Amino acid sequence: MIAIADSGSSKTSWTLVKDGRVTFQFESEGYNPCYNSREEITSSLRESLPGGYDWNDISLVAFYGAGCYEDKYRVIEYALRPLFPKARFDIAMDLMASARALLGHEPGFAAILGTGTNSCLYDGKKITHNIDSMGFLLGDEGSGAYIGKRLLKDFIRGHMPVDIRESFYHSYRLSPDELVDRVYSDPMPNRYCASFARFLSGEQAGSEYAEHVKQDCFRDFFKNIVVHYPDYSTYRFNCVGSIGWVFKEALVSVAKEFGMEEGKIIRAPMEGLIAYYQL
């Protein structure tokens, strides 16, 4: 039996696969080896493991997550080994999960557009080129956090159309001063800013302003990151993440402006990872 884990900052999605069939799915806390010790991970996951399974039957644990750099692989492996004593481990960054989920064993371009942004070229086995998104403060163009920052700036500076500004205030009941204070005091400002991106998928979906903001933010992603990959336009545009999925129409339109045809655009990598390990 195989256990596949897709770990984010707040939760880890687990899927158990046996003989090519999904047998069970559950969630645990999110684990980042840059911030969580192996003892913390072991203790937390032990409390989350469902009963009724012999965890000695797990032959492979495939664990993907933010912070899973090569020098952190041992933290994850040593944390999981007491719980899966007979398993071998395949540990990698969330970007590798996206590449494998989108492309399997084929070469191509893969991106993540969720709370944050990431992207790469993949040769079917490994990531061959990655342009640093530089994170929330310096980059992350096209992400939920980037779109959220744009909305907050437009609201605070009065750049929103009047009716949309009124709708924004009605939705959140926060003044410009309160929003600035929240952004600078929140322990996770990237997540806080990203939470405003959903405003464009509500009653404003399809408005001229909403389309303008989405396309502007996606154009920044292409201009500052995607076009700098060698021969980028020879690849199809493949993407994992809630922002890419929810705003797919605008994203595909901008990709075509930059000469990239639509590839796979999926909300989460798990289904593609299951197919990858079945192969």
Coordinates of C-alpha atoms in Angstrom, one line a residue:
M1 CA 0.0 0.0 0.0
I2 CA 1.2 3.5 -0.8
A3 CA 0.6 6.7 1.2
I4 CA 0.7 10.0 -0.7
A5 CA 0.9 13.2 1.3
D6 CA 0.4 16.7 -0.1
S7 CA 1.4 19.1 2.7
G8 CA 0.5 22.8 2.9
S9 CA 1.1 25.3 5.6
S10 CA -2.2 24.5 7.4
K11 CA -3.1 21.0 6.5
T12 CA -1.7 17.8 4.9
S13 CA -4.0 15.8 2.6
W14 CA -3.3 12.0 2.7
T15 CA -4.4 9.3 0.3
L16 CA -3.9 5.6 0.7
V17 CA -3.7 3.6 -2.5
K18 CA -3.7 -0.2 -2.8
D19 CA -3.6 -2.2 -6.1
G20 CA -4.3 1.0 -8.0
R21 CA -7.4 2.0 -6.0
V22 CA -7.9 4.7 -3.4
T23 CA -8.8 3.0 -0.2
F24 CA -8.9 5.9 2.2
Q25 CA -8.3 9.7 2.5
F26 CA -7.7 11.8 5.6
E27 CA -6.1 15.0 6.8
S28 CA -3.5 16.0 9.4
E29 CA -1.9 19.3 10.3
G30 CA 0.4 20.9 7.8
Y31 CA 4.1 20.1 8.2
N32 CA 7.0 22.3 7.1
P33 CA 10.5 20.9 8.1
C34 CA 11.8 24.5 8.2
Y35 CA 9.5 25.2 11.1
N36 CA 8.5 21.9 12.6
S37 CA 10.8 19.5 14.4
R38 CA 10.7 15.8 13.6
E39 CA 9.3 15.2 17.1
E40 CA 6.5 17.6 16.5
I41 CA 5.6 16.0 13.2
T42 CA 5.6 12.5 14.6
S43 CA 3.5 13.5 17.6
S44 CA 0.9 15.4 15.5
L45 CA 0.6 12.7 12.8
R46 CA 0.3 9.9 15.3
E47 CA -2.8 11.6 16.7
S48 CA -4.3 12.0 13.2
L49 CA -3.7 8.5 11.8
P50 CA -7.1 6.7 11.5
G51 CA -7.7 3.4 13.2
G52 CA -8.3 0.2 11.5
Y53 CA -5.1 0.1 9.4
D54 CA -1.9 -1.8 9.8
W55 CA 0.6 0.9 9.0
N56 CA 3.3 -1.8 8.6
D57 CA 1.5 -2.5 5.2
I58 CA 2.7 0.9 3.8
S59 CA 5.5 0.1 1.4
L60 CA 6.0 3.7 0.1
V61 CA 5.3 7.1 1.6
A62 CA 5.4 9.9 -1.0
F63 CA 5.6 13.2 0.9
Y64 CA 5.4 16.5 -0.9
G65 CA 5.5 19.9 0.9
A66 CA 6.7 23.4 1.2
G67 CA 10.1 23.6 2.8
C68 CA 11.0 20.1 1.7
Y69 CA 14.5 21.1 0.4
E70 CA 17.0 18.3 0.0
D71 CA 18.8 19.2 3.3
K72 CA 15.4 18.8 5.1
Y73 CA 14.5 15.4 3.7
R74 CA 15.9 13.6 6.7
V75 CA 13.7 15.6 9.1
I76 CA 10.6 14.3 7.3
E77 CA 11.9 10.8 6.9
Y78 CA 13.0 10.5 10.6
A79 CA 9.6 11.9 11.6
L80 CA 7.6 9.4 9.6
R81 CA 9.7 6.3 10.0
P82 CA 8.4 5.5 13.5
L83 CA 4.8 5.5 12.1
F84 CA 5.6 3.7 8.8
P85 CA 8.5 1.3 9.8
K86 CA 8.6 -0.8 6.7
A87 CA 8.2 2.0 4.1
R88 CA 10.6 3.6 1.8
F89 CA 10.3 7.3 1.3
D90 CA 10.0 9.6 -1.7
I91 CA 10.2 13.2 -0.3
A92 CA 10.2 16.4 -2.5
M93 CA 9.1 20.0 -2.7
D94 CA 5.5 20.9 -3.6
L95 CA 6.7 22.1 -7.0
M96 CA 7.8 18.5 -7.8
A97 CA 4.3 17.3 -6.8
S98 CA 2.8 19.7 -9.2
A99 CA 5.2 18.7 -12.1
R100 CA 4.5 15.0 -11.5
A101 CA 0.7 15.6 -11.2
L102 CA 0.5 17.7 -14.3
L103 CA 3.1 16.0 -16.6
G104 CA 3.7 12.5 -15.2
H105 CA 6.8 11.2 -16.9
E106 CA 6.6 13.7 -19.8
P107 CA 8.7 16.9 -20.1
G108 CA 7.0 20.3 -20.0
F109 CA 6.2 23.5 -18.1
A110 CA 4.4 23.4 -14.7
A111 CA 3.2 26.2 -12.4
I112 CA 1.6 26.7 -9.0
L113 CA -0.9 29.5 -8.6
G114 CA -2.4 29.4 -5.2
T115 CA -1.7 31.6 -2.2
G116 CA 1.8 31.9 -3.6
T117 CA 3.4 31.3 -7.0
N118 CA 6.0 28.9 -8.3
S119 CA 7.0 27.4 -11.7
C120 CA 9.5 25.2 -13.4
L121 CA 10.6 23.3 -16.5
Y122 CA 10.6 19.5 -15.9
D123 CA 12.2 16.8 -18.0
G124 CA 10.0 13.9 -17.0
K125 CA 12.2 13.0 -14.0
K126 CA 13.5 16.2 -12.4
I127 CA 13.1 19.9 -12.3
T128 CA 15.7 21.4 -14.7
H129 CA 14.9 25.1 -14.4
N130 CA 13.2 27.2 -11.7
I131 CA 12.9 31.0 -11.7
D132 CA 12.5 32.1 -8.1
S133 CA 9.1 33.7 -7.4
M134 CA 10.8 35.6 -4.5
G135 CA 7.8 35.1 -2.2
F136 CA 5.2 37.5 -0.9
L137 CA 7.3 40.6 -0.2
L138 CA 9.2 40.7 -3.5
G139 CA 7.2 38.7 -6.0
D140 CA 4.6 35.9 -6.2
E141 CA 3.0 37.6 -9.2
G142 CA -0.3 36.0 -10.2
S143 CA -0.9 34.4 -6.8
G144 CA -3.8 34.9 -4.5
A145 CA -1.7 37.1 -2.2
Y146 CA -0.6 39.2 -5.2
I147 CA -4.2 39.7 -6.4
G148 CA -5.3 40.4 -2.8
K149 CA -2.6 43.1 -2.4
R150 CA -3.8 44.7 -5.7
L151 CA -7.4 44.8 -4.4
L152 CA -6.3 46.3 -1.1
K153 CA -4.2 49.0 -2.8
D154 CA -7.1 49.9 -5.2
F155 CA -9.5 50.1 -2.3
I156 CA -7.3 52.1 0.0
R157 CA -6.1 54.5 -2.7
G158 CA -9.6 55.0 -4.2
H159 CA -8.8 53.4 -7.5
M160 CA -11.8 51.1 -7.5
P161 CA -15.0 52.2 -9.3
V162 CA -17.4 53.7 -6.7
D163 CA -19.9 50.8 -6.8
I164 CA -17.3 48.2 -6.5
R165 CA -15.6 50.1 -3.6
E166 CA -18.9 50.2 -1.8
S167 CA -19.4 46.5 -2.4
F168 CA -15.9 45.8 -1.1
Y169 CA -16.5 47.7 2.1
H170 CA -19.9 46.1 2.6
S171 CA -18.2 42.7 2.2
Y172 CA -15.4 43.2 4.8
R173 CA -16.5 46.2 6.9
L174 CA -12.9 47.5 7.3
S175 CA -11.7 51.0 6.7
P176 CA -8.5 51.7 4.8
D177 CA -6.6 52.4 8.1
E178 CA -7.9 49.1 9.6
L179 CA -6.8 47.1 6.5
V180 CA -3.3 48.6 6.6
D181 CA -3.1 47.7 10.3
R182 CA -4.3 44.2 9.7
V183 CA -1.9 43.5 6.9
Y184 CA 1.1 44.7 8.9
S185 CA 0.1 43.0 12.2
D186 CA -1.1 39.6 10.8
P187 CA 1.4 36.8 11.5
M188 CA 0.7 35.4 8.0
P189 CA 0.2 38.5 5.8
N190 CA 0.4 36.5 2.6
R191 CA -2.6 34.4 3.6
Y192 CA -4.5 37.4 4.8
C193 CA -4.0 39.2 1.5
A194 CA -4.9 36.1 -0.4
S195 CA -8.2 35.8 1.4
F196 CA -9.4 38.9 -0.5
A197 CA -8.9 37.3 -3.9
R198 CA -12.3 35.5 -3.6
F199 CA -14.0 39.0 -3.9
L200 CA -13.4 38.7 -7.6
S201 CA -15.3 35.4 -7.8
G202 CA -18.4 36.6 -6.0
E203 CA -20.9 39.1 -7.2
Q204 CA -18.1 41.0 -9.0
A205 CA -17.2 38.0 -11.2
G206 CA -17.4 39.1 -14.8
S207 CA -17.3 42.8 -14.1
E208 CA -15.0 44.9 -16.1
Y209 CA -13.0 45.8 -13.0
A210 CA -12.6 42.1 -11.9
E211 CA -11.4 41.0 -15.4
H212 CA -9.0 43.9 -15.5
V213 CA -7.4 43.1 -12.2
K214 CA -7.2 39.3 -12.9
Q215 CA -5.6 39.9 -16.3
D216 CA -3.2 42.5 -15.0
C217 CA -2.0 40.2 -12.2
F218 CA -1.6 37.2 -14.6
R219 CA 0.3 39.4 -17.2
D220 CA 2.7 40.4 -14.4
F221 CA 3.3 36.7 -13.8
F222 CA 4.1 36.1 -17.4
K223 CA 6.2 39.2 -17.9
N224 CA 8.3 38.8 -14.8
I225 CA 8.6 35.0 -14.6
V226 CA 7.2 32.8 -17.5
V227 CA 8.8 34.6 -20.5
H228 CA 12.2 34.2 -18.9
Y229 CA 12.2 30.4 -19.3
P230 CA 14.1 29.3 -22.4
D231 CA 11.8 28.7 -25.4
Y232 CA 8.8 29.1 -23.0
S233 CA 6.2 29.5 -25.8
T234 CA 7.1 26.0 -27.1
Y235 CA 5.4 24.5 -24.0
R236 CA 1.8 24.2 -23.0
F237 CA 0.7 26.1 -19.9
N238 CA 0.1 23.6 -17.1
C239 CA -1.0 24.8 -13.7
V240 CA -2.0 23.6 -10.2
G241 CA -3.7 25.7 -7.6
S242 CA -7.0 27.3 -6.5
I243 CA -6.3 30.7 -8.2
G244 CA -5.4 29.2 -11.5
W245 CA -8.5 26.9 -11.3
V246 CA -11.1 29.5 -10.2
F247 CA -9.8 32.2 -12.6
K248 CA -9.0 29.7 -15.4
E249 CA -10.7 31.7 -18.1
A250 CA -8.7 34.9 -17.5
L251 CA -5.5 32.9 -17.0
V252 CA -5.8 30.9 -20.3
S253 CA -6.6 34.2 -22.1
V254 CA -3.4 35.8 -20.9
A255 CA -1.4 32.6 -21.6
K256 CA -2.5 32.8 -25.2
E257 CA -1.5 36.5 -25.4
F258 CA 2.0 35.3 -24.6
G259 CA 2.0 32.5 -27.1
M260 CA 1.3 29.5 -24.7
E261 CA -1.5 27.0 -25.5
E262 CA -3.6 25.7 -22.6
G263 CA -2.5 22.5 -21.0
K264 CA -3.8 20.9 -17.8
I265 CA -5.2 23.3 -15.2
I266 CA -6.2 21.5 -12.0
R267 CA -7.2 22.6 -8.5
A268 CA -5.0 20.1 -6.5
P269 CA -2.3 17.7 -7.4
M270 CA -3.5 14.5 -5.6
E271 CA -5.4 12.9 -8.5
G272 CA -2.4 13.4 -10.8
L273 CA 0.0 12.0 -8.1
I274 CA -2.2 8.9 -7.8
A275 CA -1.9 8.3 -11.5
Y276 CA 1.9 9.0 -11.4
Y277 CA 2.4 6.3 -8.8
Q278 CA 0.1 3.8 -10.6
L279 CA 2.5 4.1 -13.5

